[in-house]
Coordinates of C-alpha atoms and ligand atoms in Angstrom, one line a residue:
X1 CA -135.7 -18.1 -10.9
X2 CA -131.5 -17.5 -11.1
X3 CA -129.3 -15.0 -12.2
X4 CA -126.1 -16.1 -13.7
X5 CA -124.1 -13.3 -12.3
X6 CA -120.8 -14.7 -14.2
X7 CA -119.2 -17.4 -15.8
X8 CA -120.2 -20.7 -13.3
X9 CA -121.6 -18.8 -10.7
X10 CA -125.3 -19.0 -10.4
X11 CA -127.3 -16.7 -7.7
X12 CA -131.1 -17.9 -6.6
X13 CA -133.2 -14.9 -6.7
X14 CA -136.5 -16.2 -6.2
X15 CA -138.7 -18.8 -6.5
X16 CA -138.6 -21.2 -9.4
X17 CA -141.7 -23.3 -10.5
X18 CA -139.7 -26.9 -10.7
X19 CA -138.6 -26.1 -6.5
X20 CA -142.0 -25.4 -5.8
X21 CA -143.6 -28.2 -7.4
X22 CA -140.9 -30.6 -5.6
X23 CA -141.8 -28.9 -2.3
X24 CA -145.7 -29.6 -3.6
X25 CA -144.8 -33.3 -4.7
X26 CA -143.5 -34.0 -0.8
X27 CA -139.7 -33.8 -2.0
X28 CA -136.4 -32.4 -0.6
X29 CA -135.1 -29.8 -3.0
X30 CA -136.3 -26.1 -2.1
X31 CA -135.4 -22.9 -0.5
X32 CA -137.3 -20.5 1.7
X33 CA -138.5 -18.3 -1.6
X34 CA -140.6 -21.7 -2.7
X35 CA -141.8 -22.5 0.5
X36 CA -143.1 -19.5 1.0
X37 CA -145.0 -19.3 -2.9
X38 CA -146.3 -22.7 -2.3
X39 CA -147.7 -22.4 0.3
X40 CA -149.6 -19.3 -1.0
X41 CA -150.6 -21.1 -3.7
X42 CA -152.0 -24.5 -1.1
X43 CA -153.8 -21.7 0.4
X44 CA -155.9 -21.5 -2.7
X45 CA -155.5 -25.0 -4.0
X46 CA -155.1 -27.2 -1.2
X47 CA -155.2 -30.1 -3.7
X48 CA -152.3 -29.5 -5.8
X49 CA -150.2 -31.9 -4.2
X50 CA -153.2 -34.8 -5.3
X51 CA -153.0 -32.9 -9.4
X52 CA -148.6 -32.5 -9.2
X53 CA -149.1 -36.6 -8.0
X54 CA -152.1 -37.4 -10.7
X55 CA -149.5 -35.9 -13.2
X56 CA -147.4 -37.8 -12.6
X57 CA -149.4 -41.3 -12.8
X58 CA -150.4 -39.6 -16.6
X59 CA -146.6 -39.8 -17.4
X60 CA -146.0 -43.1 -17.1
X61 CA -149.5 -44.5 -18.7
X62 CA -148.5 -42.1 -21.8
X63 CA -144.7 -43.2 -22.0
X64 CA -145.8 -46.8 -21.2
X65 CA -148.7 -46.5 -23.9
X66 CA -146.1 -44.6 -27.1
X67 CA -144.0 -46.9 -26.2
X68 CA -146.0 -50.5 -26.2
X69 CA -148.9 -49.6 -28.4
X70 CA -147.5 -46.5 -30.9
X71 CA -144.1 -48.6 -30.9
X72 CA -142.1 -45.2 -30.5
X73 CA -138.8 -45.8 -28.9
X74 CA -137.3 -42.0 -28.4
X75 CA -138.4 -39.4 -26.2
X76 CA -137.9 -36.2 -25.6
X77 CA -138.9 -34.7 -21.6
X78 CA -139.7 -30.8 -22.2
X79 CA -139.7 -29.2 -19.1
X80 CA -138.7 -32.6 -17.2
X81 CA -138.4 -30.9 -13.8
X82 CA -137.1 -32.2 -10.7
X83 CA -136.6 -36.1 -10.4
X84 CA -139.2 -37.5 -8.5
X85 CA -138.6 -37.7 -4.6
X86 CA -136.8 -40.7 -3.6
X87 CA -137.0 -39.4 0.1
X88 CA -139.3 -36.6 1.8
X89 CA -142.9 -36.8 2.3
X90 CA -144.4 -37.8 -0.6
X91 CA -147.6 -40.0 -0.6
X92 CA -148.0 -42.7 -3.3
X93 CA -145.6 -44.8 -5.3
X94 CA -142.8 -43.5 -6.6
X95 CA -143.4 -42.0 -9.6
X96 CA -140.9 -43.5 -12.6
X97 CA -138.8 -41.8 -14.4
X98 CA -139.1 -41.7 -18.4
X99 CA -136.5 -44.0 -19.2
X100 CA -137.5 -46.6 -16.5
X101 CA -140.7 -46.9 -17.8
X102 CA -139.7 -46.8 -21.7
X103 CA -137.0 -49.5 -20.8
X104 CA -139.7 -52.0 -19.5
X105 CA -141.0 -51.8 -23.3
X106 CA -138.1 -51.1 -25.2
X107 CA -134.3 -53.0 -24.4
X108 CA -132.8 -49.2 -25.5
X109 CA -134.7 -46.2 -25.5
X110 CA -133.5 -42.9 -25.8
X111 CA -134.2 -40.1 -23.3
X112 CA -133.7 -36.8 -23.3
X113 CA -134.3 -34.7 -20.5
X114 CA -134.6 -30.5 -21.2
X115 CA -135.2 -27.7 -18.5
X116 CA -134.0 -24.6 -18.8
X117 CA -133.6 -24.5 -14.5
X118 CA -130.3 -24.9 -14.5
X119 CA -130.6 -26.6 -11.0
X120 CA -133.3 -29.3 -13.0
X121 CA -130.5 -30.0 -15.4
X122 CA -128.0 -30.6 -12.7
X123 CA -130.1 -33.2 -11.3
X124 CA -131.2 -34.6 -14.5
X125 CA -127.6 -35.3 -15.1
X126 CA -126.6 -36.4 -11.8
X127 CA -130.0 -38.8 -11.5
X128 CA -130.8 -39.1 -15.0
X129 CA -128.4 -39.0 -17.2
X130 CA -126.6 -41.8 -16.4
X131 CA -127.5 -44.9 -18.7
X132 CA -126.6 -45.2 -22.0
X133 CA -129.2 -43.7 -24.5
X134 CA -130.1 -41.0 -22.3
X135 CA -128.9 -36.6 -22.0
X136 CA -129.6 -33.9 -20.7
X137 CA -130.0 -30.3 -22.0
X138 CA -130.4 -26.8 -20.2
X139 CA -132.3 -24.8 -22.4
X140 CA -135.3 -22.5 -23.1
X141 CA -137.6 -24.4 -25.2
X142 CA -139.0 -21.3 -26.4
X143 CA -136.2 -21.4 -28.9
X144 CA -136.9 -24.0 -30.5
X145 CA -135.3 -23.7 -33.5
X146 CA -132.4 -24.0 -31.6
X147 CA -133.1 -26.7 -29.3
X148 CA -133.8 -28.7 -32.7
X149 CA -130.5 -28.0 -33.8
X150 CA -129.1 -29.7 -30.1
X151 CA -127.0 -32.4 -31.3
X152 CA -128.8 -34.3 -28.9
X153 CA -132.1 -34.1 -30.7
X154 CA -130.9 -33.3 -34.1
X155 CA -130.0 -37.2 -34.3
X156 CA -133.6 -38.4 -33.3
X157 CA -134.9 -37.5 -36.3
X158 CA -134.5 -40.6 -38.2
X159 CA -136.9 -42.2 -36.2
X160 CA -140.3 -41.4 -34.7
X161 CA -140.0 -39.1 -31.4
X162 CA -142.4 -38.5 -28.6
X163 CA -142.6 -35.5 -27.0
X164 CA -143.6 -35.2 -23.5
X165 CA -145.2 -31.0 -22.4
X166 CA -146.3 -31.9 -19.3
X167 CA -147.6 -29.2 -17.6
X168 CA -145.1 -26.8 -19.3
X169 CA -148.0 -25.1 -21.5
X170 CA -149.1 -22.9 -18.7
X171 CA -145.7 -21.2 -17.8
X172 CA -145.8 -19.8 -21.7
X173 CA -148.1 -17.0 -23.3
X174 CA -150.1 -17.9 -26.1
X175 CA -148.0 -17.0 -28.9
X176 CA -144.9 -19.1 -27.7
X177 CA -147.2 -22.4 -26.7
X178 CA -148.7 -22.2 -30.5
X179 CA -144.6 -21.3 -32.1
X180 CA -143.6 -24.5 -30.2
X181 CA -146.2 -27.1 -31.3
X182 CA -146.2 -25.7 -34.3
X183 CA -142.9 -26.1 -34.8
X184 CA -142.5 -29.9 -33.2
X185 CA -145.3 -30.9 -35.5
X186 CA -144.0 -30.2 -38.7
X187 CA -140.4 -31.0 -37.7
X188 CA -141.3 -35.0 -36.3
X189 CA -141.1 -38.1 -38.7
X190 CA -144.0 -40.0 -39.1
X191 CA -145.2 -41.8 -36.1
X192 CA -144.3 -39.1 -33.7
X193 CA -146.1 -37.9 -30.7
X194 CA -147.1 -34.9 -28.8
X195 CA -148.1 -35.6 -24.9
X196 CA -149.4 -32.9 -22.9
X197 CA -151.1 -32.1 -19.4
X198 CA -152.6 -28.6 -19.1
X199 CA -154.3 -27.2 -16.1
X200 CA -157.8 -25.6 -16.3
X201 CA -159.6 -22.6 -15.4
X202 CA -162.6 -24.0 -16.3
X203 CA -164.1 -25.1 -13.2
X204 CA -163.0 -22.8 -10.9
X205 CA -162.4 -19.8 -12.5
X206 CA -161.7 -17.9 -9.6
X207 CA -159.6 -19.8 -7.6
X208 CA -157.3 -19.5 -10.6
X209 CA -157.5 -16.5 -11.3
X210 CA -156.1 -15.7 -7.9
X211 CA -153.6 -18.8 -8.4
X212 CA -151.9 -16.6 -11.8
X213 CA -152.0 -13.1 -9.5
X214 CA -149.9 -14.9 -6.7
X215 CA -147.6 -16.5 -8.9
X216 CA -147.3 -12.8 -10.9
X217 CA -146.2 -11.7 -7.7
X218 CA -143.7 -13.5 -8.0
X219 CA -142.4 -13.0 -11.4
X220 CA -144.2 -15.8 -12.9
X221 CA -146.4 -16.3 -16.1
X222 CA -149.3 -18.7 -15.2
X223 CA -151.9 -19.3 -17.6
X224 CA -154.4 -22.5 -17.0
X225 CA -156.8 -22.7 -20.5
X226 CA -159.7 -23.5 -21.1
X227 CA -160.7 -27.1 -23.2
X228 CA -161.0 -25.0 -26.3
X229 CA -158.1 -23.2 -25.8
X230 CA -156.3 -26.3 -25.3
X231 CA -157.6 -27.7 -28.5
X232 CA -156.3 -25.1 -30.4
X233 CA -153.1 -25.7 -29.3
X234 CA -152.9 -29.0 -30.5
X235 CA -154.7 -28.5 -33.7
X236 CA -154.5 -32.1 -34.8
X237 CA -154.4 -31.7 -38.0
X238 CA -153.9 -34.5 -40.5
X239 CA -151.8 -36.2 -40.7
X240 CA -151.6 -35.7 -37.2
X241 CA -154.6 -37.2 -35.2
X242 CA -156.0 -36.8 -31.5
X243 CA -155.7 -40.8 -30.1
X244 CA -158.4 -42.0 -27.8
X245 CA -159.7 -41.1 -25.3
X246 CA -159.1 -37.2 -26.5
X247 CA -158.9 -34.4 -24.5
X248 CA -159.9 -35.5 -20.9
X249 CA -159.2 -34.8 -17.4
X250 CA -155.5 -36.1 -16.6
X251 CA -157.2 -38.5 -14.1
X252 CA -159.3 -40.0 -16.6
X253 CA -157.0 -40.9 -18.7
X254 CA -156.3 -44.1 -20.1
X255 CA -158.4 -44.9 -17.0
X256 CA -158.7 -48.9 -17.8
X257 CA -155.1 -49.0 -16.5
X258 CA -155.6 -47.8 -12.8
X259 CA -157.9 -46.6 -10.4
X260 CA -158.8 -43.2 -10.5
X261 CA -158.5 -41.3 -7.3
X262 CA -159.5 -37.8 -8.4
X263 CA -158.6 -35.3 -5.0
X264 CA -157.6 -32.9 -7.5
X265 CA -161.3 -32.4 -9.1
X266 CA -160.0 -32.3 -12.6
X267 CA -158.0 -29.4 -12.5
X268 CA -155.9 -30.6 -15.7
X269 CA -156.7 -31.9 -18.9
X270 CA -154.5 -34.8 -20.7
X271 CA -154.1 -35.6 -24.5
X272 CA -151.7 -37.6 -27.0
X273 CA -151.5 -36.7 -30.8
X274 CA -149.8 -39.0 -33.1
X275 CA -148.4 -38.4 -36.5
X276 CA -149.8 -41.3 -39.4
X277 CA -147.0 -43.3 -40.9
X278 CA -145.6 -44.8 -38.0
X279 CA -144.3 -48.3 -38.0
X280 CA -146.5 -49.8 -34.8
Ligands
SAM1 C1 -144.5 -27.6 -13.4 S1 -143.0 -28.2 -13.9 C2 -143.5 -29.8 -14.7 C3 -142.4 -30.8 -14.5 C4 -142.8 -32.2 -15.2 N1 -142.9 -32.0 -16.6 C5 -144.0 -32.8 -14.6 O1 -145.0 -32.9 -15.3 O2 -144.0 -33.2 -13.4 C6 -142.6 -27.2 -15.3 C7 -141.1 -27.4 -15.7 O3 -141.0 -26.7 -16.9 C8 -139.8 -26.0 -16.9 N2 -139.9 -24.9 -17.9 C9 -140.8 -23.9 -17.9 N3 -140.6 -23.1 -19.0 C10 -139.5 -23.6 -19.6 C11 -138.8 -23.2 -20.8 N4 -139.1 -22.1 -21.5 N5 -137.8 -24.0 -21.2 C12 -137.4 -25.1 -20.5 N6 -138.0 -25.5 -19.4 C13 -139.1 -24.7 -19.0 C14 -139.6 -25.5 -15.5 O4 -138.3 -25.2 -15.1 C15 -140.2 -26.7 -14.7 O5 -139.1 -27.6 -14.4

């Protein structure tokens, strides 16, 4: 959370989600206030570092699979968040960024990475925004009208786009989450594509429960759904169209393509929708 106090000068005057989940995800770039939220939230969910890192596996099967099998070469990052740790003490791979994995498909994708942490978007345009096809936008998705207007996306529309809400749902209230799909699904071309990752209070309603109260502490919507809840929000209607495998845990997805080491119990679901018409 910052405070533009005036013109250039930005003030940090709290915690912000995309700090905590690189302090979560083993990385580098974080302050006291995240350190301290995280690890309020690891005392209730001491596998969120295993779900922040099964994420992030999800990201690069769905780019890897819009871009080879649905053919799509232009996506959109929504709530991008910090680049993955190059240093620190992450476990696992290296998670790739969106245009690496698009560019082992596709000889020029476009990219474009939007946060509206104004510290995200510096790094997405110091790490990320540095080969040709790709930008980087600060802004609130919320306003999406807007953000549709961004040059920067306004000239995607010729072509089919995919858009990537990884775990961005949850920081919104209902009636925003349902405004912005909404909104992205009538606006794509044929062939388009919605990703998402949600987390769940299904399975441990509690636990999450008491996850949303500490994050409300600290000035922070949190809102895990249920499956059906999920479902509503991407009310695939035709000529959209849920792809295979559905709506599954995030760990089970696409699951022929890797091993599946679940320390995270299926806290998150995973889906893609696709818009008919495309050219793959
Ligand atoms: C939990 S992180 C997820 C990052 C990344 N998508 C991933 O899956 O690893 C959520 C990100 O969404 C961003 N975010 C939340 N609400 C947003 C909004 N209204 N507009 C733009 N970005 C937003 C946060 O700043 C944060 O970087």
């Amino acid at each position: 959370m910052t405070e533009q106090t005036q013109p250039g000068v930005r003030v940090l005057t709290g915690p912000s989600v995309a700090r905590v989940y690189n302090y979560l995800d083993g990385g580098v770039d974080h302050y006291q206030d995240d350190r301290v939220l995280a690890q309020k939230l690891l005392e209730v969910a001491p596998w969120w570092p295993q779900m922040v890192q099964t994420d992030s596996e999800y990201r690069a099967l769905a780019v890897d699979f819009i871009a080879r099998d649905l053919g799509v070469t232009q996506f959109v990052d929504l709530g991008c968040g910090l680049p993955p740790a190059l240093t620190g003490r992450r476990r696992g791979p290296r998670p790739e960024p969106v245009y690496e994995v698009a560019r082992r498909v596709h000889d020029a994708p476009r990219v474009v990475y939007v946060d509206n942490d104004w510290m995200v978007h510096a790094h997405a345009k110091f790490m990320l925004d540095k080969y040709r096809g790709t930008a980087a936008i600060e802004a609130d998705i919320r306003e999406i009208d807007q953000l549709l207007a961004h040059p920067d996306i306004a000239c995607l529309r010729g072509a089919p786009i995919a858009w990537l809400l990884h775990d961005l749902l949850p920081w919104w209230d209902d009636e925003a989450a349902h405004r912005v799909i909404t909104t992205l699904r009538e606006w794509s071309p044929p062939g388009s594509a919605i990703a998402i990752t949600h987390v769940t209070d299904e399975r441990i309603p509690e636990a999450m429960q008491e996850l949303a109260d500490r994050y409300a502490a600290a000035g922070i919507h949190y809102q895990p759904r249920s499956l059906r809840e999920i479902a509503d929000l991407l009310d695939p209607k035709a000529p959209w169209e849920l792809l295979a495998p559905g709506i599954v845990p995030t760990s089970q997805w696409g699951v022929t393509r890797r091993p599946v080491v679940d320390g995270s119990r299926g806290q998150s679901y995973a889906a893609v929708i696709n818009r008919a018409g495309g050219a793959a």
